[in-house]
Amino acid sequence: MKKVDLNLYKFDGLEHDAVADLTTLNAEDKEQLLMAGVDVDSEETSGTFLQVDHSNVHCGSTNKDVEVMDIKKALEKYDGLPDYYFKLVDKDKDEFTKSAAENLHGGYFVRTKKGAKIKAPVQSCLFLKAEQSGQNIHNIVVVEEDSELQIITGCAASHGKFTGAHFGISEIYIKKGGKLTFTMVHNWGENVTVRPRTVGVVEEGGVLLNNYVLLKKVKDVQSYPTIFLNGEGAVARFNSVLVAPEGSHIDTGTRIIMNAPNTRGEIISRTITTGGTIISRGHIQGNYAPARGHLECQGLLLGGGIIHAIPELEATVEGVELSHEAAVGKIAQEEIEYLMARGMDEEEATSTIVRGFLNVDDMGLPKKLQIEIDKQIAELDSSDAM
Amino acid sequence: MLKIEDLHVSIGDKEVIKGLNLHIKEGETFILFGPNGSGKTSLLMTLMGFSNYTVTKGKITFKGEDITYAPIYERARLGVGMSFQRPPTIHGLKTRHLVEMCGNGSKVDVERLAKKVNMETFLDRDINSGFSGGEIKRSELLQLMAQNPGMVLFDEPESGVDLENMHLIGEMVRTLLDGEIRPNLDLSMKEQKEMGSSTCGLIITHTGHILDYINADRGQVLYNGHLCCEARPRDILEHIRKYGYQECVKCLK
């Protein structure tokens, strides 16, 4: 991992005024937010959270069954959130967690009501706007018993040449029978350094579906969320689609620790480099039987770059079933020729396969975001790199 | 329509087809028999133009054009259509999308075609992902119908297919070869039949079940890279059933 020089970034003084009505934002800002997953014009949301640099500029819930609050306010209101705040992530883990503990800028606190099935997603965006902005974020998500929630969180910088840093702690609690679909879309820039630190716990019968999409250039991301499946029948599924253009350094993966009977963990990543570096990690640990885990990594090198897949399967008791599948390299000739036999030339066939590879239809994203992602894939496709 | 002259093909260092001559006329269906490993699939793969199959000598002409070294897609656009035995799964590529692209510019009525092969519910699935043997055959036929080829290459239409699917697949292969004959068109069905279809076929079969559905006049046995024993397909089949392929060895001596 590359050393990050914190002195390059400003961690104080980048405050912004609140925006009461997001629909009043200018078109350019709206577009940026949309790219990161927040549709300000959408009526199909249960809540919205928007953080710009060091300020929470907008926050609210339109569904009484889900709380969406600025973390600072939640800490005040709930006496420091003793059950949740820094309960999973170690404050002293590294300089980034320390930075977020010492000088918190914001983040969201989202909590469902017990038994509430919340259909429309909560949208969140963590935005870097001021040049050299350094952002310390702490998010807490609590999915109460038997409730269901979908969160779409986008992280973005105001333009491609932007310099900044984002350190984000996330602690996720899924209680008995709860279900969370958590979709993260990253849309940084060539000079943005990102250090998410995420830990989650899933209790009995709970489900965490996690989607991660990163198609645009980023200087340096390093993240390794850890999920503990602590209750019987708990499930975690991680699905990532990553693209690393030249100059991107992406070191990311997921760790799932299965600590209860009949738990299931699945990590699937599809990665493409067009010149950048991707380190695709995965670690499934089975400490209780029966439990099943599956790890899958597909990687394509299209025009230089490095993909380094590091899958780890670890069973500590008899009866755990763990499997792994990985393929890194080029598009299978067999696939190209299959499509050529239907009349596509080699370039068309390749591009069709790459589009399919990056396809995120199965993530169940809102329509506008899906269109935006399709557009990004089409742009990648038409660039010379592919 | 298809003319193969003194064709020699190698996979790596190994010669798999050793001087093969074959002529298939417009509208004709030719059946290829032969034991496992005799070169039948290699011949089909070579005709389609796959990269592992190197033509070391000879010539392939289709519709008057020399396609011996043409890229796969040019052959496909010229009208060579192939049904794959074990097609690859392509993540994120929906069956519907692929069938649309098979039209190569002409509009394809995907729903109508899919209905014919009971594939409606597969249109929004990734192509070949978790398809059973019969589903793969139906999906291949669906793509071929959209392609509307001048020549159909079919490797073992009956393999991995249950009886009910065999009936459907047999009917569809016939439709591909003979065209669609329906009572509600301007011409009588008899007239339609007489006009015939220009589509030709080259079909590999082991069991001969496909012969119950299609009109095939000619057949030959491919043995160890050579063609021999031209006869009516049913006679060849009966002979092989009785005596195996041993007789072919004698023929080739």
XYZ file of C-alpha atoms in Angstrom:
639
model
C 0.000 0.000 0.000
C 1.252 3.425 -0.900
C 1.934 5.850 1.920
C -0.545 8.696 2.097
C 0.739 12.131 3.055
C -2.037 13.719 5.111
C -0.380 17.128 4.850
C -1.427 17.328 1.205
C -5.039 17.790 2.216
C -7.098 20.307 4.122
C -9.008 18.823 7.006
C -10.332 22.113 8.382
C -12.318 25.057 7.216
C -14.100 23.724 4.139
C -17.607 24.396 5.357
C -20.688 24.854 3.176
C -24.169 26.202 3.737
C -27.098 23.861 3.888
C -29.185 23.296 0.780
C -32.781 22.973 1.840
C -34.096 21.805 -1.503
C -31.750 19.729 -3.656
C -33.841 20.337 -6.757
C -32.579 23.918 -6.696
C -29.005 22.779 -7.415
C -27.597 23.719 -10.788
C -27.611 21.213 -13.612
C -23.895 20.466 -13.393
C -24.040 19.567 -9.711
C -27.124 17.463 -10.301
C -25.313 15.586 -13.027
C -22.347 14.927 -10.723
C -24.626 13.653 -7.995
C -26.465 11.456 -10.419
C -23.177 9.900 -11.528
C -22.596 9.014 -7.918
C -26.007 7.534 -7.450
C -28.109 10.364 -6.113
C -31.079 11.394 -8.182
C -32.209 14.668 -6.609
C -35.328 14.800 -8.759
C -36.432 11.341 -7.841
C -39.564 10.920 -5.841
C -38.765 7.305 -5.259
C -36.506 7.739 -2.280
C -37.020 7.211 1.397
C -34.351 9.642 2.424
C -31.393 11.630 1.223
C -28.069 12.534 2.740
C -25.571 14.861 1.126
C -22.164 15.720 2.526
C -19.991 18.296 0.773
C -16.407 18.479 2.034
C -16.743 19.139 5.773
C -20.469 19.885 5.961
C -23.630 17.953 5.855
C -25.599 20.197 3.506
C -28.761 18.186 3.208
C -30.337 15.425 5.188
C -33.826 14.123 5.529
C -36.149 11.220 5.471
C -39.477 11.045 3.662
C -40.443 7.779 5.272
C -41.239 7.764 8.987
C -39.952 4.199 9.238
C -36.385 5.174 8.525
C -34.193 7.709 10.285
C -31.622 9.526 8.184
C -29.445 11.848 10.263
C -26.123 13.575 10.247
C -23.826 11.467 12.402
C -22.868 14.440 14.564
C -26.489 15.137 15.381
C -27.139 11.472 16.023
C -24.181 11.325 18.435
C -25.646 14.289 20.292
C -29.178 13.009 20.312
C -28.338 9.439 21.308
C -25.624 10.142 23.890
C -22.758 9.161 21.627
C -24.439 6.071 20.174
C -22.745 3.829 22.728
C -23.962 0.615 21.085
C -22.743 1.513 17.619
C -20.086 4.198 17.479
C -16.629 2.632 17.050
C -17.970 -0.703 18.222
C -16.853 -2.609 15.115
C -14.053 -0.501 13.721
C -10.997 0.032 15.869
C -10.359 3.743 16.390
C -6.618 3.157 16.456
C -6.501 0.826 13.470
C -4.577 3.263 11.308
C -3.996 6.943 10.636
C -7.257 7.167 8.676
C -9.480 5.823 11.418
C -7.604 8.075 13.846
C -8.154 11.038 11.591
C -11.894 10.297 11.443
C -12.079 9.785 15.206
C -10.271 12.974 16.057
C -11.730 15.340 13.521
C -15.103 14.084 12.358
C -16.659 16.001 9.463
C -19.834 14.072 9.091
C -21.468 11.013 7.666
C -24.842 9.430 7.950
C -26.706 7.605 10.647
C -29.457 5.502 9.095
C -31.722 3.320 11.164
C -34.876 1.461 10.266
C -37.856 0.767 12.455
C -38.283 -2.790 13.569
C -40.232 -4.793 10.976
C -40.418 -1.955 8.443
C -39.953 -2.956 4.820
C -38.667 0.156 3.178
C -39.057 -0.112 -0.552
C -37.577 3.087 -1.942
C -33.830 3.495 -1.412
C -32.086 5.909 0.898
C -29.653 7.889 -1.203
C -26.428 9.230 0.099
C -23.616 11.153 -1.492
C -20.260 12.091 -0.066
C -18.882 14.796 -2.226
C -15.457 16.422 -2.522
C -15.831 19.923 -3.881
C -13.117 22.259 -2.591
C -9.637 21.715 -3.994
C -7.413 19.614 -1.682
C -10.380 18.705 0.435
C -9.704 16.015 2.995
C -12.872 14.407 4.269
C -13.307 12.383 7.486
C -16.537 10.437 7.423
C -18.219 8.087 9.829
C -21.348 6.232 8.723
C -23.515 3.996 10.838
C -26.306 1.835 9.453
C -28.644 -0.055 11.739
C -31.148 -2.419 10.184
C -33.454 -3.376 12.995
C -35.084 -6.793 13.363
C -37.112 -8.019 10.383
C -36.790 -4.764 8.510
C -35.559 -4.199 4.972
C -33.581 -1.328 3.583
C -31.779 -0.325 0.433
C -29.005 2.249 0.520
C -27.377 3.713 -2.544
C -24.305 5.641 -1.701
C -22.236 7.542 -4.144
C -18.900 9.099 -3.608
C -17.715 11.678 -6.040
C -15.337 14.531 -6.660
C -16.351 17.666 -8.485
C -14.192 17.053 -11.552
C -11.655 14.627 -12.985
C -8.523 16.681 -12.226
C -9.534 17.254 -8.642
C -7.111 16.600 -5.762
C -8.529 15.321 -2.501
C -8.811 12.558 0.065
C -11.744 10.673 1.504
C -11.483 8.605 4.662
C -14.700 6.876 5.557
C -15.557 4.636 8.436
C -18.696 2.576 8.051
C -20.232 0.371 10.692
C -23.132 -1.787 9.610
C -25.464 -3.617 11.986
C -28.019 -6.018 10.581
C -30.209 -7.408 13.309
C -32.149 -10.646 13.360
C -34.068 -11.174 10.104
C -33.018 -7.802 8.697
C -32.032 -7.261 5.107
C -29.797 -4.578 3.675
C -28.942 -3.973 0.048
C -26.022 -1.633 0.009
C -24.859 -0.270 -3.325
C -21.793 1.895 -3.553
C -20.848 3.777 -6.686
C -17.465 5.462 -6.731
C -16.799 8.281 -9.090
C -13.569 9.909 -7.972
C -10.804 11.446 -10.015
C -7.229 10.861 -10.962
C -5.891 12.629 -7.872
C -8.200 11.363 -5.185
C -7.053 9.030 -2.448
C -9.717 6.903 -0.806
C -9.584 4.853 2.383
C -12.911 3.332 3.353
C -12.880 1.301 6.558
C -15.965 -0.872 6.811
C -17.029 -3.541 9.258
C -20.451 -5.155 9.484
C -22.245 -7.689 11.632
C -25.139 -9.794 10.442
C -27.274 -11.538 13.022
C -29.536 -14.559 12.751
C -31.315 -14.839 9.407
C -30.030 -11.440 8.302
C -28.930 -10.674 4.777
C -26.388 -8.217 3.425
C -26.230 -7.720 -0.325
C -23.398 -5.443 -1.235
C -22.737 -3.998 -4.687
C -19.696 -1.950 -5.563
C -19.213 -0.182 -8.876
C -16.058 1.715 -9.767
C -15.669 2.540 -13.439
C -13.817 5.858 -13.364
C -10.252 6.769 -12.702
C -9.083 7.086 -9.107
C -5.576 7.706 -7.839
C -5.610 5.205 -5.059
C -8.297 3.206 -3.264
C -7.554 0.793 -0.517
C -10.373 -0.965 1.248
C -11.056 -4.329 2.778
C -14.488 -4.467 4.398
C -14.988 -7.231 6.914
C -18.364 -8.806 7.545
C -19.110 -11.089 10.460
C -21.930 -13.559 10.015
C -22.682 -14.118 13.666
C -26.195 -15.536 13.626
C -27.561 -18.771 12.252
C -28.483 -18.561 8.575
C -26.914 -15.134 8.045
C -25.941 -14.350 4.463
C -23.522 -11.897 2.896
C -23.062 -11.436 -0.835
C -20.536 -9.071 -2.334
C -20.631 -8.208 -5.970
C -18.058 -5.797 -7.454
C -17.432 -4.404 -10.883
C -14.170 -2.505 -11.137
C -12.351 -0.791 -13.967
C -8.823 0.590 -13.618
C -7.700 2.973 -16.341
C -4.036 3.926 -16.536
C -3.020 5.689 -13.318
C -5.583 3.980 -11.109
C -4.452 1.909 -8.182
C -7.259 -0.167 -6.718
C -6.560 -2.459 -3.812
C -9.866 -3.818 -2.679
C -11.521 -6.923 -1.427
C -13.887 -8.372 1.083
C -13.505 -10.574 4.100
C -16.415 -12.661 5.324
C -16.140 -14.435 8.655
C -18.732 -17.152 9.159
C -19.233 -17.677 12.866
C -22.585 -19.464 12.967
C -24.262 -22.535 11.497
C -25.826 -22.415 8.029
C -24.250 -19.105 7.157
C -23.357 -18.317 3.576
C -20.797 -15.947 2.139
C -20.232 -15.086 -1.474
C -17.719 -12.713 -3.005
C -17.806 -12.127 -6.730
C -15.678 -9.565 -8.468
C -15.321 -8.695 -12.102
C -12.364 -6.505 -12.855
C -10.918 -4.887 -15.945
C -7.697 -2.995 -16.271
C -6.918 -0.791 -19.216
C -3.559 0.211 -17.802
C -4.057 0.545 -14.042
C -3.399 -1.800 -11.168
C -6.062 -3.897 -9.467
C -5.382 -5.995 -6.428
C -8.477 -8.068 -5.930
C -8.598 -9.661 -2.512
C -11.026 -11.988 -0.901
C -11.017 -13.966 2.269
C -13.708 -16.299 3.528
C -13.249 -17.868 6.901
C -15.525 -20.640 8.098
C -15.524 -21.155 11.860
C -18.750 -23.086 12.183
C -20.255 -25.994 10.280
C -22.289 -26.306 8.239
C -21.403 -23.116 6.401
C -20.775 -22.377 2.747
C -18.587 -19.816 1.062
C -17.763 -19.068 -2.536
C -15.187 -16.704 -3.916
C -14.979 -15.735 -7.553
C -12.685 -13.370 -9.365
C -12.747 -12.666 -13.067
C -10.176 -10.290 -14.440
C -9.515 -8.983 -17.928
C -6.391 -7.160 -19.031
C -7.256 -4.957 -21.958
C -4.239 -2.943 -22.964
C -1.672 -3.193 -20.198
C -2.022 -2.949 -16.449
C -1.878 -5.489 -13.665
C -4.521 -7.634 -12.021
C -3.402 -9.448 -8.932
C -6.046 -11.749 -7.470
C -5.436 -12.875 -3.907
C -8.191 -15.243 -2.873
C -8.048 -16.878 0.522
C -10.213 -19.676 1.825
C -9.854 -20.602 5.441
C -11.788 -23.367 7.165
C -11.133 -23.813 10.860
C -13.612 -26.600 11.529
C -14.575 -29.773 9.742
C -17.656 -29.610 7.533
C -17.243 -26.099 6.182
C -17.590 -25.898 2.392
C -15.527 -23.250 0.663
C -14.939 -22.924 -3.060
C -13.077 -20.612 -5.325
C -12.990 -19.798 -9.001
C -10.698 -17.340 -10.713
C -9.641 -16.453 -14.204
C -7.350 -13.569 -14.982
C -6.085 -12.690 -18.420
C -7.715 -12.104 -21.754
C -11.163 -12.666 -23.178
C -11.610 -16.313 -24.087
C -11.023 -16.829 -27.809
C -13.922 -19.275 -27.749
C -16.314 -16.485 -26.734
C -15.057 -14.121 -29.417
C -15.339 -16.767 -32.107
C -18.816 -17.747 -30.973
C -20.011 -14.209 -31.604
C -18.029 -13.932 -34.829
C -19.889 -17.010 -36.063
C -23.037 -14.883 -35.690
C -21.611 -12.245 -37.983
C -19.831 -9.848 -35.624
C -16.306 -8.819 -36.511
C -13.629 -9.237 -33.887
C -13.966 -5.707 -32.543
C -17.748 -5.910 -32.216
C -17.473 -9.302 -30.549
C -14.883 -8.055 -28.058
C -16.881 -4.976 -27.196
C -20.065 -7.036 -26.754
C -18.263 -9.348 -24.344
C -16.737 -6.467 -22.378
C -20.117 -4.761 -22.059
C -21.606 -8.001 -20.820
C -18.746 -8.457 -18.383
C -19.403 -5.040 -16.861
C -23.163 -5.472 -16.928
C -24.733 -4.537 -13.606
C -28.380 -5.287 -14.436
C -28.495 -7.886 -11.696
C -27.740 -5.261 -9.029
C -31.266 -3.892 -9.291
C -30.201 -0.247 -9.494
C -32.660 2.614 -9.936
C -33.289 3.337 -13.583
C -31.495 6.680 -13.841
C -28.377 5.333 -12.183
C -28.481 2.284 -14.418
C -28.635 4.551 -17.473
C -25.737 6.594 -16.103
C -23.642 3.475 -15.589
C -24.523 2.158 -19.037
C -23.332 5.500 -20.379
C -20.031 5.191 -18.517
C -19.566 1.678 -19.884
C -20.287 2.922 -23.406
C -17.696 5.686 -22.926
C -15.110 3.179 -21.763
C -15.986 1.049 -24.699
C -15.572 3.787 -27.273
C -12.290 4.999 -25.809
C -9.133 3.635 -27.399
C -8.253 1.711 -24.310
C -10.707 -1.067 -25.030
C -23.340 -24.006 -53.053
C -20.461 -25.537 -51.052
C -17.454 -27.025 -52.760
C -14.564 -28.557 -50.830
C -11.522 -29.608 -52.859
C -8.627 -31.709 -51.594
C -8.934 -30.218 -48.097
C -6.166 -30.865 -45.603
C -6.570 -29.553 -42.056
C -4.257 -29.669 -39.059
C -4.727 -28.935 -35.379
C -1.245 -28.065 -34.217
C 1.018 -30.723 -35.710
C -1.709 -33.266 -36.154
C -3.430 -33.650 -39.510
C -7.119 -34.314 -38.861
C -8.532 -34.049 -42.373
C -6.538 -35.629 -45.135
C -7.601 -34.664 -48.611
C -11.359 -34.317 -48.474
C -13.620 -33.565 -51.440
C -17.262 -32.698 -51.058
C -19.868 -30.871 -53.081
C -23.213 -29.855 -51.623
C -25.722 -28.347 -54.026
C -28.266 -25.640 -53.362
C -31.141 -26.930 -51.259
C -29.389 -30.206 -50.554
C -28.853 -31.718 -47.131
C -25.827 -33.866 -46.579
C -25.407 -36.206 -43.607
C -22.001 -36.963 -42.196
C -21.401 -40.188 -40.312
C -18.275 -41.456 -38.663
C -16.841 -42.792 -35.439
C -15.643 -40.526 -32.642
C -12.442 -38.754 -33.498
C -12.810 -39.262 -37.243
C -12.699 -35.547 -38.013
C -16.395 -34.683 -38.419
C -16.454 -31.849 -35.911
C -13.085 -30.645 -37.233
C -14.593 -30.390 -40.699
C -17.456 -28.241 -39.430
C -15.137 -26.064 -37.387
C -12.887 -25.610 -40.421
C -15.830 -24.632 -42.605
C -16.809 -21.994 -40.030
C -13.190 -20.826 -39.844
C -12.126 -21.367 -36.235
C -8.591 -20.360 -35.423
C -7.318 -23.703 -34.114
C -8.011 -25.394 -37.428
C -5.316 -24.680 -39.987
C -5.992 -25.415 -43.626
C -2.681 -26.690 -44.983
C -3.897 -27.476 -48.468
C -7.013 -27.350 -50.608
C -9.878 -24.967 -51.156
C -13.331 -24.206 -49.772
C -15.779 -22.378 -52.027
C -19.156 -21.132 -50.813
C -21.635 -19.433 -53.147
C -18.820 -19.134 -55.667
C -16.519 -17.325 -53.269
C -13.244 -18.736 -52.038
C -13.623 -18.728 -48.252
C -10.683 -21.009 -47.433
C -8.970 -18.337 -45.372
C -11.831 -15.880 -44.794
C -12.460 -14.693 -41.221
C -15.355 -16.285 -39.338
C -17.637 -13.263 -39.513
C -17.280 -12.948 -43.289
C -18.407 -16.532 -43.689
C -21.303 -15.899 -41.315
C -22.353 -12.811 -43.250
C -22.100 -14.770 -46.490
C -24.598 -17.240 -45.057
C -22.711 -19.958 -43.200
C -24.568 -20.718 -39.976
C -23.444 -23.130 -37.331
C -25.058 -24.742 -34.327
C -22.531 -25.189 -31.549
C -22.241 -28.356 -29.515
C -20.916 -26.673 -26.375
C -21.299 -22.930 -26.737
C -19.635 -20.720 -24.127
C -21.565 -18.804 -21.471
C -21.145 -15.068 -21.853
C -21.789 -13.101 -18.698
C -24.156 -10.182 -19.019
C -25.039 -10.898 -22.644
C -28.749 -11.532 -22.740
C -30.074 -14.137 -25.150
C -32.442 -11.509 -26.572
C -29.579 -9.175 -27.384
C -27.578 -11.874 -29.126
C -30.557 -13.015 -31.194
C -31.146 -9.416 -32.271
C -27.538 -9.138 -33.360
C -27.788 -12.362 -35.335
C -29.931 -10.484 -37.843
C -26.818 -8.574 -38.932
C -28.643 -5.374 -39.624
C -32.033 -6.775 -40.563
C -34.784 -6.537 -37.984
C -35.439 -9.711 -36.028
C -38.798 -10.494 -34.477
C -37.221 -12.070 -31.417
C -40.451 -12.835 -29.575
C -42.014 -14.632 -32.529
C -38.936 -16.759 -33.162
C -38.461 -17.515 -29.468
C -42.021 -18.752 -29.242
C -41.352 -21.311 -31.933
C -38.603 -22.958 -29.910
C -40.123 -22.376 -26.447
C -37.388 -19.974 -25.474
C -39.435 -16.939 -24.417
C -38.470 -17.284 -20.791
C -34.784 -17.504 -21.669
C -34.583 -14.217 -23.551
C -33.593 -12.210 -20.503
C -31.084 -14.722 -19.225
C -27.371 -14.643 -19.907
C -26.667 -16.652 -23.014
C -26.038 -20.345 -22.286
C -25.789 -19.734 -18.549
C -27.072 -22.889 -16.887
C -28.830 -24.064 -20.075
C -29.565 -27.790 -20.289
C -28.667 -29.852 -23.357
C -32.056 -29.332 -24.969
C -32.073 -25.638 -24.080
C -28.700 -25.138 -25.734
C -29.978 -26.759 -28.917
C -33.100 -24.588 -28.893
C -31.068 -21.482 -28.220
C -28.700 -22.322 -31.089
C -31.671 -22.876 -33.385
C -33.154 -19.579 -32.301
C -29.947 -17.800 -33.236
C -29.778 -19.634 -36.554
C -33.375 -18.692 -37.383
C -32.462 -15.068 -36.779
C -29.360 -15.449 -38.948
C -31.342 -17.119 -41.724
C -28.271 -18.808 -43.204
C -27.772 -20.228 -46.702
C -25.986 -23.212 -45.253
C -26.600 -24.838 -41.885
C -23.797 -26.706 -40.117
C -25.231 -28.826 -37.348
C -23.146 -31.010 -35.071
C -25.246 -33.781 -33.540
C -28.670 -32.176 -33.209
C -29.820 -35.069 -31.028
C -27.085 -35.154 -28.406
C -28.263 -34.491 -24.874
C -31.866 -34.016 -25.979
C -34.935 -35.796 -24.625
C -37.628 -37.184 -26.931
C -40.018 -34.286 -26.582
C -37.298 -31.766 -27.358
C -36.065 -33.955 -30.201
C -39.393 -33.548 -31.924
C -39.300 -29.778 -31.605
C -35.669 -29.579 -32.653
C -36.237 -31.905 -35.613
C -39.137 -29.770 -36.828
C -37.114 -26.604 -36.479
C -34.103 -27.986 -38.316
C -36.436 -28.930 -41.143
C -37.913 -25.441 -41.162
C -34.426 -23.971 -41.369
C -33.556 -26.218 -44.295
C -36.834 -26.270 -46.215
C -38.201 -22.873 -45.287
C -41.521 -22.298 -43.644
C -44.436 -23.923 -45.399
C -47.724 -22.542 -44.106
C -51.237 -22.937 -45.494
C -52.137 -19.242 -45.186
C -49.746 -17.831 -47.793
C -50.620 -16.876 -51.349
C -49.213 -20.061 -52.785
C -50.604 -23.509 -52.130
C -48.510 -25.708 -49.895
C -47.749 -27.947 -52.844
C -46.492 -25.011 -54.880
C -44.401 -23.836 -51.980
C -42.815 -27.252 -51.699
C -42.052 -27.398 -55.383
C -40.366 -24.035 -55.308
C -38.097 -25.482 -52.664
C -35.612 -23.751 -50.463
C -32.098 -22.888 -51.470
C -30.729 -23.548 -47.981
C -28.352 -26.447 -47.769
C -27.229 -28.385 -44.740
C -24.310 -30.386 -43.453
C -25.343 -32.432 -40.450
C -23.392 -34.777 -38.215
C -25.326 -37.584 -36.597
C -24.518 -40.691 -34.638
C -27.974 -41.968 -33.847
C -29.762 -40.896 -37.014
C -32.803 -39.595 -35.063
C -32.685 -36.375 -37.004
C -33.374 -38.353 -40.202
C -36.958 -38.829 -39.002
C -37.541 -35.137 -39.493
C -35.521 -33.913 -42.441
C -35.233 -34.784 -46.091
C -31.667 -35.879 -46.596
C -30.728 -37.525 -49.859
C -27.025 -37.973 -49.507
C -24.676 -39.119 -46.835
C -21.116 -40.246 -46.402
C -18.857 -41.690 -43.739
C -15.853 -39.762 -42.533
C -13.197 -42.139 -41.314
C -9.771 -41.131 -40.159
C -9.880 -37.865 -42.089
C -11.153 -39.395 -45.346
C -14.650 -39.513 -46.826
C -15.965 -42.814 -48.101
C -19.093 -44.839 -48.824
C -21.498 -42.345 -50.349
C -25.065 -43.641 -50.140
C -28.545 -42.757 -48.918
C -28.235 -41.741 -45.269
C -30.694 -44.348 -44.015
C -28.809 -47.128 -45.766
C -25.528 -45.959 -44.256
C -27.110 -45.819 -40.829
C -28.497 -49.331 -41.146
C -25.171 -50.631 -42.314
C -23.309 -49.028 -39.427
C -25.858 -50.393 -36.971
C -25.274 -53.907 -38.287
C -21.577 -53.952 -38.989
C -20.071 -50.920 -37.253
C -17.457 -48.840 -38.994
C -15.108 -51.759 -39.682
C -16.341 -52.064 -43.254
C -15.194 -48.499 -43.941
C -11.636 -49.508 -43.192
C -11.839 -52.054 -45.967
C -13.297 -49.512 -48.365
C -10.470 -47.101 -47.778
C -7.736 -49.607 -48.439
